PDB file of C-alpha atoms in Angstrom:
ATOM      1  CA  UNK A   7      34.065-106.003-124.899  1.00  0.00           C
ATOM      2  CA  UNK A   8      30.437-106.626-125.851  1.00  0.00           C
ATOM      3  CA  UNK A   9      28.617-104.854-128.665  1.00  0.00           C
ATOM      4  CA  UNK A  10      26.601-103.007-125.999  1.00  0.00           C
ATOM      5  CA  UNK A  11      29.861-101.749-124.461  1.00  0.00           C
ATOM      6  CA  UNK A  12      31.094-100.661-127.890  1.00  0.00           C
ATOM      7  CA  UNK A  13      27.889 -98.704-128.544  1.00  0.00           C
ATOM      8  CA  UNK A  14      28.171 -97.091-125.118  1.00  0.00           C
ATOM      9  CA  UNK A  15      31.740 -96.065-125.937  1.00  0.00           C
ATOM     10  CA  UNK A  16      30.677 -94.804-129.390  1.00  0.00           C
ATOM     11  CA  UNK A  17      27.894 -92.671-127.857  1.00  0.00           C
ATOM     12  CA  UNK A  18      29.981 -91.508-124.876  1.00  0.00           C
ATOM     13  CA  UNK A  19      29.895 -87.810-125.748  1.00  0.00           C
ATOM     14  CA  UNK A  20      26.240 -87.876-126.826  1.00  0.00           C
ATOM     15  CA  UNK A  21      24.543 -89.650-123.924  1.00  0.00           C
ATOM     16  CA  UNK A  22      22.382 -87.369-121.802  1.00  0.00           C
ATOM     17  CA  UNK A  23      22.581 -87.496-118.012  1.00  0.00           C
ATOM     18  CA  UNK A  24      21.247 -90.835-116.807  1.00  0.00           C
ATOM     19  CA  UNK A  25      21.037 -92.387-120.294  1.00  0.00           C
ATOM     20  CA  UNK A  26      22.249 -95.994-120.455  1.00  0.00           C
ATOM     21  CA  UNK A  27      22.726 -98.331-123.398  1.00  0.00           C
ATOM     22  CA  UNK A  28      20.451-101.271-122.635  1.00  0.00           C
ATOM     23  CA  UNK A  29      20.855-103.472-125.722  1.00  0.00           C
ATOM     24  CA  UNK A  30      22.891-103.591-128.917  1.00  0.00           C
ATOM     25  CA  UNK A  31      22.494-106.268-131.571  1.00  0.00           C
ATOM     26  CA  UNK A  32      23.408-106.877-135.176  1.00  0.00           C
ATOM     27  CA  UNK A  33      20.203-106.559-137.174  1.00  0.00           C
ATOM     28  CA  UNK A  34      19.254-107.155-140.780  1.00  0.00           C
ATOM     29  CA  UNK A  35      16.680-105.288-142.830  1.00  0.00           C
ATOM     30  CA  UNK A  36      13.428-107.261-143.191  1.00  0.00           C
ATOM     31  CA  UNK A  37      14.128-110.300-145.380  1.00  0.00           C
ATOM     32  CA  UNK A  38      17.873-109.871-145.004  1.00  0.00           C
ATOM     33  CA  UNK A  39      18.615-112.974-142.931  1.00  0.00           C
ATOM     34  CA  UNK A  40      17.095-115.287-145.533  1.00  0.00           C
ATOM     35  CA  UNK A  41      18.836-113.456-148.357  1.00  0.00           C
ATOM     36  CA  UNK A  42      22.180-113.692-146.558  1.00  0.00           C
ATOM     37  CA  UNK A  43      21.771-117.324-145.466  1.00  0.00           C
ATOM     38  CA  UNK A  44      20.497-118.876-148.684  1.00  0.00           C
ATOM     39  CA  UNK A  45      21.138-116.221-151.294  1.00  0.00           C
ATOM     40  CA  UNK A  46      17.507-116.052-152.403  1.00  0.00           C
ATOM     41  CA  UNK A  47      15.316-113.023-152.787  1.00  0.00           C
ATOM     42  CA  UNK A  48      13.022-112.684-149.808  1.00  0.00           C
ATOM     43  CA  UNK A  49       9.858-110.647-149.674  1.00  0.00           C
ATOM     44  CA  UNK A  50       9.375-108.193-146.875  1.00  0.00           C
ATOM     45  CA  UNK A  51       6.349-108.312-144.664  1.00  0.00           C
ATOM     46  CA  UNK A  52       3.558-105.864-145.314  1.00  0.00           C
ATOM     47  CA  UNK A  53       3.348-102.850-143.078  1.00  0.00           C
ATOM     48  CA  UNK A  54      -0.383-102.196-143.183  1.00  0.00           C
ATOM     49  CA  UNK A  55      -1.348-104.561-140.360  1.00  0.00           C
ATOM     50  CA  UNK A  56       1.752-104.173-138.210  1.00  0.00           C
ATOM     51  CA  UNK A  57       0.315-101.524-135.885  1.00  0.00           C
ATOM     52  CA  UNK A  58      -2.722-103.746-135.325  1.00  0.00           C
ATOM     53  CA  UNK A  59      -0.418-106.502-134.047  1.00  0.00           C
ATOM     54  CA  UNK A  60       1.474-104.130-131.774  1.00  0.00           C
ATOM     55  CA  UNK A  61       3.139-105.422-128.645  1.00  0.00           C
ATOM     56  CA  UNK A  62       2.959-101.817-127.401  1.00  0.00           C
ATOM     57  CA  UNK A  63       1.239 -98.788-128.915  1.00  0.00           C
ATOM     58  CA  UNK A  64       1.411 -95.263-127.548  1.00  0.00           C
ATOM     59  CA  UNK A  65      -1.769 -93.267-127.037  1.00  0.00           C
ATOM     60  CA  UNK A  66      -2.264 -90.051-128.975  1.00  0.00           C
ATOM     61  CA  UNK A  67       0.570 -90.606-131.432  1.00  0.00           C
ATOM     62  CA  UNK A  68       0.402 -89.039-134.867  1.00  0.00           C
ATOM     63  CA  UNK A  69      -0.081 -91.438-137.727  1.00  0.00           C
ATOM     64  CA  UNK A  70       2.855 -93.475-138.946  1.00  0.00           C
ATOM     65  CA  UNK A  71       3.279 -93.381-142.736  1.00  0.00           C
ATOM     66  CA  UNK A  72       3.083 -96.921-144.120  1.00  0.00           C
ATOM     67  CA  UNK A  73       6.431 -96.676-145.895  1.00  0.00           C
ATOM     68  CA  UNK A  74       9.586 -98.590-145.017  1.00  0.00           C
ATOM     69  CA  UNK A  75      12.454 -96.718-143.392  1.00  0.00           C
ATOM     70  CA  UNK A  76      15.561 -97.407-145.457  1.00  0.00           C
ATOM     71  CA  UNK A  77      18.377 -99.325-143.777  1.00  0.00           C
ATOM     72  CA  UNK A  78      21.480-101.119-145.042  1.00  0.00           C
ATOM     73  CA  UNK A  79      21.386-104.917-145.270  1.00  0.00           C
ATOM     74  CA  UNK A  80      23.100-105.208-141.859  1.00  0.00           C
ATOM     75  CA  UNK A  81      23.231-102.619-139.109  1.00  0.00           C
ATOM     76  CA  UNK A  82      23.740-102.212-135.375  1.00  0.00           C
ATOM     77  CA  UNK A  83      20.410-101.811-133.567  1.00  0.00           C
ATOM     78  CA  UNK A  84      20.938-100.075-130.218  1.00  0.00           C
ATOM     79  CA  UNK A  85      18.334 -99.297-127.583  1.00  0.00           C
ATOM     80  CA  UNK A  86      19.118 -96.887-124.763  1.00  0.00           C
ATOM     81  CA  UNK A  87      16.994 -95.675-121.885  1.00  0.00           C
ATOM     82  CA  UNK A  88      16.135 -92.644-124.075  1.00  0.00           C
ATOM     83  CA  UNK A  89      16.271 -93.701-127.745  1.00  0.00           C
ATOM     84  CA  UNK A  90      16.691 -96.252-130.501  1.00  0.00           C
ATOM     85  CA  UNK A  91      19.813 -95.691-132.602  1.00  0.00           C
ATOM     86  CA  UNK A  92      21.051 -97.395-135.759  1.00  0.00           C
ATOM     87  CA  UNK A  93      24.682 -97.567-136.895  1.00  0.00           C
ATOM     88  CA  UNK A  94      26.521 -99.077-139.826  1.00  0.00           C
ATOM     89  CA  UNK A  95      28.436-102.247-138.961  1.00  0.00           C
ATOM     90  CA  UNK A  96      32.111-101.442-138.533  1.00  0.00           C
ATOM     91  CA  UNK A  97      35.049-103.404-137.186  1.00  0.00           C
ATOM     92  CA  UNK A  98      37.469-105.722-138.945  1.00  0.00           C
ATOM     93  CA  UNK A  99      37.427-108.851-136.787  1.00  0.00           C
ATOM     94  CA  UNK A 100      34.458-108.228-134.501  1.00  0.00           C
ATOM     95  CA  UNK A 101      31.359-106.149-135.195  1.00  0.00           C
ATOM     96  CA  UNK A 102      31.362-102.618-133.837  1.00  0.00           C
ATOM     97  CA  UNK A 103      29.124 -99.595-134.354  1.00  0.00           C
ATOM     98  CA  UNK A 104      30.298 -97.574-137.333  1.00  0.00           C
ATOM     99  CA  UNK A 105      28.721 -94.392-138.636  1.00  0.00           C
ATOM    100  CA  UNK A 106      25.430 -93.277-137.074  1.00  0.00           C
ATOM    101  CA  UNK A 107      22.486 -93.886-139.424  1.00  0.00           C
ATOM    102  CA  UNK A 108      19.344 -92.873-137.545  1.00  0.00           C
ATOM    103  CA  UNK A 109      18.271 -92.082-134.016  1.00  0.00           C
ATOM    104  CA  UNK A 110      14.795 -91.611-132.561  1.00  0.00           C
ATOM    105  CA  UNK A 111      13.839 -90.540-129.058  1.00  0.00           C
ATOM    106  CA  UNK A 112      11.465 -93.041-127.452  1.00  0.00           C
ATOM    107  CA  UNK A 113       8.622 -90.519-127.598  1.00  0.00           C
ATOM    108  CA  UNK A 114       8.891 -90.572-131.417  1.00  0.00           C
ATOM    109  CA  UNK A 115       8.021 -94.278-131.494  1.00  0.00           C
ATOM    110  CA  UNK A 116       4.301 -94.910-131.997  1.00  0.00           C
ATOM    111  CA  UNK A 117       4.264 -98.696-131.699  1.00  0.00           C
ATOM    112  CA  UNK A 118       6.360-101.857-131.596  1.00  0.00           C
ATOM    113  CA  UNK A 119       5.004-104.977-133.307  1.00  0.00           C
ATOM    114  CA  UNK A 120       4.958-108.385-131.665  1.00  0.00           C
ATOM    115  CA  UNK A 121       8.101-110.039-133.095  1.00  0.00           C
ATOM    116  CA  UNK A 122       7.518-113.152-135.205  1.00  0.00           C
ATOM    117  CA  UNK A 123       9.906-116.084-135.411  1.00  0.00           C
ATOM    118  CA  UNK A 124      10.551-117.225-138.978  1.00  0.00           C
ATOM    119  CA  UNK A 125      11.689-120.828-138.815  1.00  0.00           C
ATOM    120  CA  UNK A 126      13.699-122.947-141.207  1.00  0.00           C
ATOM    121  CA  UNK A 127      17.310-122.720-142.316  1.00  0.00           C
ATOM    122  CA  UNK A 128      17.272-118.935-142.113  1.00  0.00           C
ATOM    123  CA  UNK A 129      15.654-118.677-138.681  1.00  0.00           C
ATOM    124  CA  UNK A 130      15.128-115.050-137.704  1.00  0.00           C
ATOM    125  CA  UNK A 131      13.104-112.941-135.315  1.00  0.00           C
ATOM    126  CA  UNK A 132      11.342-110.335-137.434  1.00  0.00           C
ATOM    127  CA  UNK A 133       9.539-107.231-136.257  1.00  0.00           C
ATOM    128  CA  UNK A 134       8.651-103.640-136.982  1.00  0.00           C
ATOM    129  CA  UNK A 135       8.657-100.310-135.183  1.00  0.00           C
ATOM    130  CA  UNK A 136       6.377 -97.441-136.194  1.00  0.00           C
ATOM    131  CA  UNK A 137       8.124 -94.068-136.123  1.00  0.00           C
ATOM    132  CA  UNK A 138       5.780 -91.086-135.970  1.00  0.00           C
ATOM    133  CA  UNK A 139       5.918 -88.960-139.097  1.00  0.00           C
ATOM    134  CA  UNK A 140       8.616 -91.125-140.751  1.00  0.00           C
ATOM    135  CA  UNK A 141       7.532 -94.676-141.451  1.00  0.00           C
ATOM    136  CA  UNK A 142       8.080 -98.253-140.380  1.00  0.00           C
ATOM    137  CA  UNK A 143      11.445 -99.694-139.378  1.00  0.00           C
ATOM    138  CA  UNK A 144      11.555-103.379-140.328  1.00  0.00           C
ATOM    139  CA  UNK A 145      14.296-105.479-138.751  1.00  0.00           C
ATOM    140  CA  UNK A 146      15.389-109.074-138.229  1.00  0.00           C
ATOM    141  CA  UNK A 147      17.688-110.673-135.693  1.00  0.00           C
ATOM    142  CA  UNK A 148      19.440-113.844-136.901  1.00  0.00           C
ATOM    143  CA  UNK A 149      19.259-117.268-135.245  1.00  0.00           C
ATOM    144  CA  UNK A 150      21.970-116.681-132.625  1.00  0.00           C
ATOM    145  CA  UNK A 151      20.363-113.437-131.453  1.00  0.00           C
ATOM    146  CA  UNK A 152      16.710-114.518-131.346  1.00  0.00           C
ATOM    147  CA  UNK A 153      16.494-114.736-127.537  1.00  0.00           C
ATOM    148  CA  UNK A 154      18.421-111.513-126.945  1.00  0.00           C
ATOM    149  CA  UNK A 155      16.389-109.789-129.673  1.00  0.00           C
ATOM    150  CA  UNK A 156      13.070-110.904-128.184  1.00  0.00           C
ATOM    151  CA  UNK A 157      14.191-109.657-124.763  1.00  0.00           C
ATOM    152  CA  UNK A 158      15.315-106.284-126.193  1.00  0.00           C
ATOM    153  CA  UNK A 159      12.021-105.724-128.033  1.00  0.00           C
ATOM    154  CA  UNK A 160       9.944-106.623-124.963  1.00  0.00           C
ATOM    155  CA  UNK A 161      12.056-104.193-122.946  1.00  0.00           C
ATOM    156  CA  UNK A 162      11.450-101.504-125.595  1.00  0.00           C
ATOM    157  CA  UNK A 163       7.695-102.200-125.489  1.00  0.00           C
ATOM    158  CA  UNK A 164       7.711-101.796-121.685  1.00  0.00           C
ATOM    159  CA  UNK A 165       9.597 -98.496-122.040  1.00  0.00           C
ATOM    160  CA  UNK A 166       6.914 -97.191-124.432  1.00  0.00           C
ATOM    161  CA  UNK A 167       4.148 -98.259-122.047  1.00  0.00           C
ATOM    162  CA  UNK A 168       5.955 -96.463-119.210  1.00  0.00           C
ATOM    163  CA  UNK A 169       6.078 -93.271-121.307  1.00  0.00           C
ATOM    164  CA  UNK A 170       2.282 -93.356-121.547  1.00  0.00           C
ATOM    165  CA  UNK A 171       1.753 -93.981-117.835  1.00  0.00           C
ATOM    166  CA  UNK A 172       4.201 -91.200-116.916  1.00  0.00           C
ATOM    167  CA  UNK A 173       2.365 -88.618-119.020  1.00  0.00           C
TER     168      UNK A 173
END
């Protein structure tokens, strides 16, 4: 059973008609991969310019406060056809979605930054998502999830662009 399947099972009673879980990955807060891999303190990227480097930005969105949205060091990042949801990491042997942390409908997302690949020992794909009225969600996907993470974020960016063309 994949992590996506586990998220789908976890959300079974909450999914609206037609909603599908598209991606589910283990994510780290910004700087978390480096900290986990080499035990050093890692700085987190600044938020001020993130919207300017957006892969997708929605028209007419209210301003996003330039404050980080708090997340645990590791969490499950899930993207459905209707929302982005975060869960604690549960499971004893294999990762599974634990308690729900946050959830935002796609129309609450103002922009998605172009993900950047941090190379070196602690290779990670790092990016940010601007949430209207709340702040900036910083995340990283570790080395083994870089390709899947890049694909998920591009898919999310396309979904935001489709919201604008539909309205």
